[in-house]
Coordinates of C-alpha atoms in Angstrom, one line a residue:
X1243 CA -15.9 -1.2 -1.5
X1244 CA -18.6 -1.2 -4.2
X1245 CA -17.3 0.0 -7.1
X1246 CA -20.6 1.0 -10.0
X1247 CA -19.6 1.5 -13.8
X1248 CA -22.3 3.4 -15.4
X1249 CA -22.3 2.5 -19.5
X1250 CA -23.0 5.3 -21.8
X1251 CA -23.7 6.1 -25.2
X1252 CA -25.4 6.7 -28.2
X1253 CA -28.6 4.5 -28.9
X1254 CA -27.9 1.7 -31.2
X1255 CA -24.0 1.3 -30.0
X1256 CA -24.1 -1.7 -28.4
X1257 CA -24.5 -1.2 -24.6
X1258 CA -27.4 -3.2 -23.8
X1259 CA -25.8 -6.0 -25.6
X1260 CA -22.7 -5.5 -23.4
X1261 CA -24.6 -5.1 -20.6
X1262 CA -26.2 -8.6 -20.9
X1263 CA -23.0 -9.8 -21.7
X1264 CA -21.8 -9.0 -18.5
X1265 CA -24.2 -9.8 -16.4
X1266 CA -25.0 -13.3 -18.3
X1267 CA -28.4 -12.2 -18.2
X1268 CA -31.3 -11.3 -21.1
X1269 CA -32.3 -8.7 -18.4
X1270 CA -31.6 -5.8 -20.4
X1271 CA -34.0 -5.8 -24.1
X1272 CA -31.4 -5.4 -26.9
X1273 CA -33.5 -3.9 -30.0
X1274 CA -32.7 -2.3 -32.8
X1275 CA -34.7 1.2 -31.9
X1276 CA -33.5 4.3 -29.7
X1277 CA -34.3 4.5 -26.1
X1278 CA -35.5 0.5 -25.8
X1279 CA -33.4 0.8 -22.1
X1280 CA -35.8 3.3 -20.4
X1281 CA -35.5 2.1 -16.7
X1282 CA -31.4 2.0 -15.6
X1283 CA -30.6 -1.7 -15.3
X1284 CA -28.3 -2.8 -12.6
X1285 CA -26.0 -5.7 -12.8
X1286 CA -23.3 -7.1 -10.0
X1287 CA -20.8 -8.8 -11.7
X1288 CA -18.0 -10.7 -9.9
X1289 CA -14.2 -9.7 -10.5
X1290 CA -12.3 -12.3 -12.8
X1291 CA -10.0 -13.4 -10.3
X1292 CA -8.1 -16.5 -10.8
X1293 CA -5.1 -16.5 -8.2
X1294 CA -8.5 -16.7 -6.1
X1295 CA -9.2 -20.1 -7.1
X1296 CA -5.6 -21.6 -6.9
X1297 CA -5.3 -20.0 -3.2
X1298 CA -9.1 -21.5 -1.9
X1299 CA -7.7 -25.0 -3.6
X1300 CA -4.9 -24.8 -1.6
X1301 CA -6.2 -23.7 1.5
X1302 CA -8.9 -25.8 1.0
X1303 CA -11.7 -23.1 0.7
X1304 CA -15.5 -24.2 1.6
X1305 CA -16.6 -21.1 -0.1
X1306 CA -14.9 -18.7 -2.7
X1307 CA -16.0 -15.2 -2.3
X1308 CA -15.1 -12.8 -5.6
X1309 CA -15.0 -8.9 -5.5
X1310 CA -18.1 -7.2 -7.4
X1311 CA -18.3 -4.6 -9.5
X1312 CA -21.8 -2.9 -10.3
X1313 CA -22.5 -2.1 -13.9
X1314 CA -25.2 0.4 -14.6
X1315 CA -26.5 0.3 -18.3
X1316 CA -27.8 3.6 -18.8
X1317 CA -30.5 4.6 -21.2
X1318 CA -29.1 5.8 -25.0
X1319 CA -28.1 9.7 -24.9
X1320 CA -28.6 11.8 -28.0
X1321 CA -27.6 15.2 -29.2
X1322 CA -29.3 17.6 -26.7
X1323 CA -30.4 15.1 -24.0
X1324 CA -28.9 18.3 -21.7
X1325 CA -31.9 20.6 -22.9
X1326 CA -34.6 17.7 -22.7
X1327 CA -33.9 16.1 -26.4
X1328 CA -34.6 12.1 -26.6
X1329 CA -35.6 10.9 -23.1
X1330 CA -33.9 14.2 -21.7
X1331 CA -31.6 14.9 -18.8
X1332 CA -33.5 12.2 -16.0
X1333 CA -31.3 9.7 -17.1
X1334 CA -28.2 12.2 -16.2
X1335 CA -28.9 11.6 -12.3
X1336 CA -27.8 7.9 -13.0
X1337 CA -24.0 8.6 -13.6
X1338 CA -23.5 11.0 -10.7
X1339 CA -23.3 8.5 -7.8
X1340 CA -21.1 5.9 -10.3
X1341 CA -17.5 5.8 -9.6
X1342 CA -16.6 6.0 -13.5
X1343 CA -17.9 6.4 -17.3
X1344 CA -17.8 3.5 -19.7
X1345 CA -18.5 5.7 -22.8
X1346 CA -19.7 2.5 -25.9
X1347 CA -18.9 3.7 -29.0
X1348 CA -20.3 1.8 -32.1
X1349 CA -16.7 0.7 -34.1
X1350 CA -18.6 -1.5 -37.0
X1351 CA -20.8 -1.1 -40.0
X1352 CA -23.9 -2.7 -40.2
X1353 CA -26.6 -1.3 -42.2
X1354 CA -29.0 -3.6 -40.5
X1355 CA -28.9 -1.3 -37.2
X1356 CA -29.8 1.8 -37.4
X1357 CA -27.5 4.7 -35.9
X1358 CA -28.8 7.5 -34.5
X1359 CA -27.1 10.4 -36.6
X1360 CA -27.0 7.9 -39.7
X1361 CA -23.3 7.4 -40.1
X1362 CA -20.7 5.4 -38.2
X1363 CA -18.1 8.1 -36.5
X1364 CA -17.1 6.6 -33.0
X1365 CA -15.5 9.9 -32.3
X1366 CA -18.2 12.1 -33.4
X1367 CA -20.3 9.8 -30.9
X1368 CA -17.6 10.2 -28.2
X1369 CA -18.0 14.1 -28.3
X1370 CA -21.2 14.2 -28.6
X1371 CA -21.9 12.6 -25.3
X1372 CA -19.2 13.9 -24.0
X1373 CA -20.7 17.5 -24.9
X1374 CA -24.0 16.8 -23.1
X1375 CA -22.6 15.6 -20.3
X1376 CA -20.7 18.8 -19.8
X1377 CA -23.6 21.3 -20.5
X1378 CA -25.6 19.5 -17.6
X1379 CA -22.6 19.7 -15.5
X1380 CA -22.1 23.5 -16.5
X1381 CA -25.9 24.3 -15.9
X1382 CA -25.7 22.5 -12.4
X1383 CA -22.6 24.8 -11.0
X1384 CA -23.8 27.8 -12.8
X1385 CA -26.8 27.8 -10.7
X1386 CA -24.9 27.3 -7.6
X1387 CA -22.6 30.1 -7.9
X1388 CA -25.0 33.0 -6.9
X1389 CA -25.8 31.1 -3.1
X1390 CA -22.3 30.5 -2.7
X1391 CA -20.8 33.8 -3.8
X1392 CA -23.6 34.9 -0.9
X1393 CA -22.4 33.1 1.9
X1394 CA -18.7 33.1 1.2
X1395 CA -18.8 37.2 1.4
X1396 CA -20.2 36.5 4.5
X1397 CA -17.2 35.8 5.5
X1398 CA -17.9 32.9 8.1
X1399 CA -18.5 30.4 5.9
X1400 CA -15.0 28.9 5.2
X1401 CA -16.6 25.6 3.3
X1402 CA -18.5 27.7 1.0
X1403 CA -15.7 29.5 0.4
X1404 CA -13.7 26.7 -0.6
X1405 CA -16.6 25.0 -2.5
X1406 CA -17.1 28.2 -4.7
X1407 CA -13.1 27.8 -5.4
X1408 CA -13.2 23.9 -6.8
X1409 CA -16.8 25.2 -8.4
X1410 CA -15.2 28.1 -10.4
X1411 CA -12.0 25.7 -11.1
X1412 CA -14.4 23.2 -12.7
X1413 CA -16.1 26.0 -14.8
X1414 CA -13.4 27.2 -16.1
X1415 CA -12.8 23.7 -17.9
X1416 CA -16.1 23.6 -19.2
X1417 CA -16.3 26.7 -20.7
X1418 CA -13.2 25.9 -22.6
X1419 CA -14.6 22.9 -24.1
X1420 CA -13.3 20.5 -21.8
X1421 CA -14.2 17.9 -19.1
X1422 CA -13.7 19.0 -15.0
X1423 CA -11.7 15.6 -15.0
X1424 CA -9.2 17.9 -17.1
X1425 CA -8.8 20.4 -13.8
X1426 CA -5.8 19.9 -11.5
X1427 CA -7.4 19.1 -8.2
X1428 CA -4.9 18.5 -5.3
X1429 CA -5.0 15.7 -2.5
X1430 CA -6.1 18.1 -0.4
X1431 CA -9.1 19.1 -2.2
X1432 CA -9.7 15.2 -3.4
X1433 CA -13.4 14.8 -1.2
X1434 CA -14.8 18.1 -1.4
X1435 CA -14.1 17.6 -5.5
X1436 CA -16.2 14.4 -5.3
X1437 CA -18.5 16.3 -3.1
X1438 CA -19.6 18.5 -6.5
X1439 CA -20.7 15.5 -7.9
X1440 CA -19.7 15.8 -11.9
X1441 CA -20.6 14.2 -14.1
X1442 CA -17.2 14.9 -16.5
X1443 CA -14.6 14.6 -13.4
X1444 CA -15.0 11.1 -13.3
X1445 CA -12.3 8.7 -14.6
X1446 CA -13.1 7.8 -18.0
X1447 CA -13.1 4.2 -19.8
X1448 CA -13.8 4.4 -24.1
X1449 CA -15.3 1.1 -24.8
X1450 CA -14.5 0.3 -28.4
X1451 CA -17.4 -2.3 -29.9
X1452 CA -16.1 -3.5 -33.0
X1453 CA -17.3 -5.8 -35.1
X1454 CA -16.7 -9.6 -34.6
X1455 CA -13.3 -10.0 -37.0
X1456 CA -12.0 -7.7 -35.2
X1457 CA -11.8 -8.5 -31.9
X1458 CA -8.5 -9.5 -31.4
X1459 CA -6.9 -6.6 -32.6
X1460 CA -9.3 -4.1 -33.4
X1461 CA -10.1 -1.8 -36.7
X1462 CA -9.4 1.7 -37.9
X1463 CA -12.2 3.0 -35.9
X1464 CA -11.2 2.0 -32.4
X1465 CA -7.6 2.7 -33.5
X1466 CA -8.9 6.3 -33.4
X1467 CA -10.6 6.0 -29.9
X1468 CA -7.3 4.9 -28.3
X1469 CA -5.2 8.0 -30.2
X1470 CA -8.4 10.0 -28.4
X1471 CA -7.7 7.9 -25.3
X1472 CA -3.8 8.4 -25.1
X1473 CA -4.6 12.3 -25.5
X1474 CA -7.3 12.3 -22.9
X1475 CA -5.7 10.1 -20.0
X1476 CA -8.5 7.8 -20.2
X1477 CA -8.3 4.3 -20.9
X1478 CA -9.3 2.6 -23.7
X1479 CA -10.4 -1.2 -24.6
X1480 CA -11.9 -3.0 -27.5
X1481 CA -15.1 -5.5 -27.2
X1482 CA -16.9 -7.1 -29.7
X1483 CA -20.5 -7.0 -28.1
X1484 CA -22.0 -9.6 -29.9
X1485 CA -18.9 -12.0 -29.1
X1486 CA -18.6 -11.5 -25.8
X1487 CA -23.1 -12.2 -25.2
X1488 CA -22.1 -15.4 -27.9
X1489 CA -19.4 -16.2 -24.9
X1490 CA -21.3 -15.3 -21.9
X1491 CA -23.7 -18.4 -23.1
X1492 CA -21.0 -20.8 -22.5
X1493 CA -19.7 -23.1 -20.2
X1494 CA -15.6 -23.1 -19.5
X1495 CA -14.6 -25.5 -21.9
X1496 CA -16.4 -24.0 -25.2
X1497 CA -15.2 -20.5 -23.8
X1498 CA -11.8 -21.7 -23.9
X1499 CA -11.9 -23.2 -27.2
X1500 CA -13.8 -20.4 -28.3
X1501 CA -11.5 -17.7 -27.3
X1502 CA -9.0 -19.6 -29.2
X1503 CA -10.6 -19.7 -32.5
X1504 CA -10.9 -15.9 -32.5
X1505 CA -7.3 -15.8 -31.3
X1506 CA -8.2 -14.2 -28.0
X1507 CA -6.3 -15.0 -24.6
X1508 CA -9.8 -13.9 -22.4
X1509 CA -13.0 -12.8 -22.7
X1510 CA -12.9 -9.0 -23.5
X1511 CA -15.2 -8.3 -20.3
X1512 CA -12.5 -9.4 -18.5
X1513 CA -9.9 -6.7 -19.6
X1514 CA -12.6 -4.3 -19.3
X1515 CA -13.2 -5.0 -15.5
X1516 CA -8.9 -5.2 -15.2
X1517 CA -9.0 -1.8 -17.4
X1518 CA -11.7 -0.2 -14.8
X1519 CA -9.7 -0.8 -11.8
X1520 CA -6.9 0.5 -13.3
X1521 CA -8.5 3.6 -14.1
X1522 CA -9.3 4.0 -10.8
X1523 CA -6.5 3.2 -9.0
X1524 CA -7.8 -0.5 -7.4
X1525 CA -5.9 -3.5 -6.3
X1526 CA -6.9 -6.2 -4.8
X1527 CA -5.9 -8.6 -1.5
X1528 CA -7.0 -11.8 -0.2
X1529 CA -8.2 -13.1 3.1
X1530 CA -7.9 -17.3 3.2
X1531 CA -9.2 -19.6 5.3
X1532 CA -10.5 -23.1 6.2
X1533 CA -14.3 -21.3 6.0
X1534 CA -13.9 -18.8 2.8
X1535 CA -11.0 -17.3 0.2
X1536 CA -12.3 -14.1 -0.5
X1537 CA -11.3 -11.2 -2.5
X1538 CA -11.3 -7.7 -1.2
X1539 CA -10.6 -4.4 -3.3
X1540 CA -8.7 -1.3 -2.2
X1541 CA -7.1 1.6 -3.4
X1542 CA -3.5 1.3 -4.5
X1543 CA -1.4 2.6 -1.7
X1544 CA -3.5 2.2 1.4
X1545 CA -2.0 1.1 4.5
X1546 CA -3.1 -2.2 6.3
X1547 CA -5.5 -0.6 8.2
X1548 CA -7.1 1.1 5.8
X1549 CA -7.2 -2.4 4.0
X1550 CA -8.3 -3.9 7.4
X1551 CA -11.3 -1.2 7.4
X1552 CA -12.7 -2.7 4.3
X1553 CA -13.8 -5.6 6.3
X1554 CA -15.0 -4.1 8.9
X1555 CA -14.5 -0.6 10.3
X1556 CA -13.8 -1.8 13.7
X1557 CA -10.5 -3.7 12.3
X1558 CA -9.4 -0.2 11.3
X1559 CA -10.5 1.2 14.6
X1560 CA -8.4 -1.5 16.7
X1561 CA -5.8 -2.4 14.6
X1562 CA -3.2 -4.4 15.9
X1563 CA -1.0 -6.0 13.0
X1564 CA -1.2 -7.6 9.9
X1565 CA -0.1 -11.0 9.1
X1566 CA 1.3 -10.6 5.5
X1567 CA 2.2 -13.3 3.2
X1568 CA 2.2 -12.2 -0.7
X1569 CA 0.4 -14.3 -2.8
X1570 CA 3.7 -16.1 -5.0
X1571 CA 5.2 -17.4 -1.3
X1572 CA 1.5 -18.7 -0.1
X1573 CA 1.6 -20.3 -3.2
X1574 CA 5.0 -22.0 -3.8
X1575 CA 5.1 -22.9 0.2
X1576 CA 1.6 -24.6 -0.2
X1577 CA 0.2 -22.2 2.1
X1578 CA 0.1 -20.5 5.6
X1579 CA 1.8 -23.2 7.4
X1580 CA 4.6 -23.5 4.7
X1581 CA 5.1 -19.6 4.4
X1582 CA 5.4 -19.3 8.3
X1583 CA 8.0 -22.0 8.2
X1584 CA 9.7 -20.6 5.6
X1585 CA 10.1 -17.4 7.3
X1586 CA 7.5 -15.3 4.2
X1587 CA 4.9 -14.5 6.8
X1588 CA 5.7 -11.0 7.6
X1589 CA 3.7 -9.3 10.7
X1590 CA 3.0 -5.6 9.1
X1591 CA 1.8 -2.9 11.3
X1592 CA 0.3 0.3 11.0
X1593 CA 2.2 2.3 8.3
X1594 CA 2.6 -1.3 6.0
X1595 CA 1.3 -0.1 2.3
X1596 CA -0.3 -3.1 1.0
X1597 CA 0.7 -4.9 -1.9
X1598 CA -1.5 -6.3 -4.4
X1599 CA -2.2 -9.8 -3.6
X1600 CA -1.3 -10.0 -0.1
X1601 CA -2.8 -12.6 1.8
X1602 CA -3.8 -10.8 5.6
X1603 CA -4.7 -12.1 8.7
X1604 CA -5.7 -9.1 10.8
X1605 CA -5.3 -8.9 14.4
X1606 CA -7.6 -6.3 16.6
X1607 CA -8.8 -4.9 19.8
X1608 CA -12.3 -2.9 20.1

């Protein structure tokens, strides 16, 4: 699956710099003026992975294949963007097809770049985009509601019906003050909810960009993003943007020497990415071979088929079994031929849920 990030914000917070960061790339212009991202930039990053390396060594991998993830660096919001202010609403469009929000708030003083309102409040920036965000989502249903109310006393119409339901549910969030993502949605409702396409029902991720001593542990400013982020059932993670473009410039050795000056175990991108697929329920399994090792990403709690249909659709559509072997046996056995004679190669059928870092062999018919 391709999972998209879209990175939001005040002008002047940082995300271009991220965005570089991430994508090891100048693509993005990082200047010290509002609005200097104008077009969306688009970057495919690859999952930090590293049981994927130790299982292509062992299995002696021609080619190692990493998940993605698609980061979309959208242009700087300000105070009424919803009503046209700055570069307006255009830019809104961006964040609907995205599967979550990276919302960069600037956590450092510098009176060298210029912020947008003129003072430094990360949480003031938080709700500020979090305000327009929900205006354009409460124009966007309000303007549905008449058609639908028209068709559902129609009476035939059972999905407009049951659109106009989840569409009232998410206003009355909004009109409270608060996000759709705050509605209770059931299971049952999940797609048609995602169907609505808002912008504040996706997961949120509060993206902390501090200054450079304090990147290891953070300041009082992000300290007051994660008490937001604790409140709000988002998650939250701290980045020093500048550090992390420093570190994107480097090869393995300085990084790791590097990191270890600052006192950091990993590159903060790298918790981001882990902190995104946590906040959207994601886990990851391996398929291993002679050819390729290559890491594919699911949703916690889907069954091997569902896994298997991630490949293909035709290995959902004809699926057979699984040949399991979770990833600490493939590695203390020294591989598939180990695990098998060891007795850790499992064959999983239909109703198996897989585990993170299962290593599958799937067998089909079509």
């Amino acid at each position: 699956m391709a999972l998209k990030v879209a990175i939001v914000g005040l002008p002047n917070v940082g995300k271009s710099t991220l965005f570089n960061a991430l994508t090891q790339t100048a693509a993005a212009q990082a200047a010290n003026y509002p609005f200097c991202t104008i077009e969306p930039n688009v970057g495919d990053v690859a999952v930090p992975e590293p049981r994927l390396e130790k299982l292509a060594a062992i299995a002696g991998s021609k080619e190692i294949i990493p998940a993605r993830i698609n980061f979309v660096d959208v242009a700087g919001l300000v105070r009424g963007a919803s009503k046209g202010e700055g570069l307006g609403n255009q830019f809104l469009a961006n964040i609907r097809d995205c599967d979550a929000v990276a919302f960069v708030t600037r956590c450092f003083e510098d009176d060298d770049i210029t912020h947008v309102e003129g003072r430094v409040d990360p949480l003031s920036d938080l709700e500020i985009i979090e305000t327009e965000l929900m205006l354009a989502d409460l124009e966007s249903l309000e303007k549905r509601v008449p058609n639908l109310e028209k068709r559902a006393k129609a009476g035939s119409d059972k999905e407009s019906a049951n659109t106009l339901r989840l569409v009232n549910l998410a206003l009355d969030q909004l009109r409270e003050g608060r996000p759709a993502r705050a509605a209770k949605v059931s299971k049952e409702d999940d797609k048609a909810w995602r169907m609505l396409q808002l912008l504040t029902a996706q997961p949120a991720l509060y993206v902390c960009n501090v200054d450079e001593g304090s990147a290891s542990d953070g300041n009082k400013y992000s300290a007051v993003i994660a008490e937001r982020a604790a409140r709000d059932n988002a998650k939250a993670v701290v980045i020093s943007a500048k550090i992390e473009s420093e570190i994107a410039q480097l090869d393995e050795a300085e990084r790791t020497e590097f990191l270890e000056t600052l006192g950091l175990e990993e590159p903060g991108l790298n918790r981001l990415i882990h902190e995104a697929y946590a906040l959207l329920g994601l886990q990851t399994y391996f398929t291993v071979g002679p050819k390729e090792a290559r890491a594919w990403t699911i949703h916690v709690g889907d069954t091997a088929p569902q896994a298997a249909g991630v490949i293909h659709t035709d290995f959902e559509k004809g699926f057979i079994r699984a040949e399991t072997i979770a990833y600490p046996d493939y590695v203390q056995f020294k591989g598939e031929n180990g695990a098998k004679e060891a007795g850790k190669m499992r064959s999983e059928g239909k109703e198996y849920v897989v585990k993170d870092g299962d290593v599958m062999h799937f067998r089909f018919n079509v």
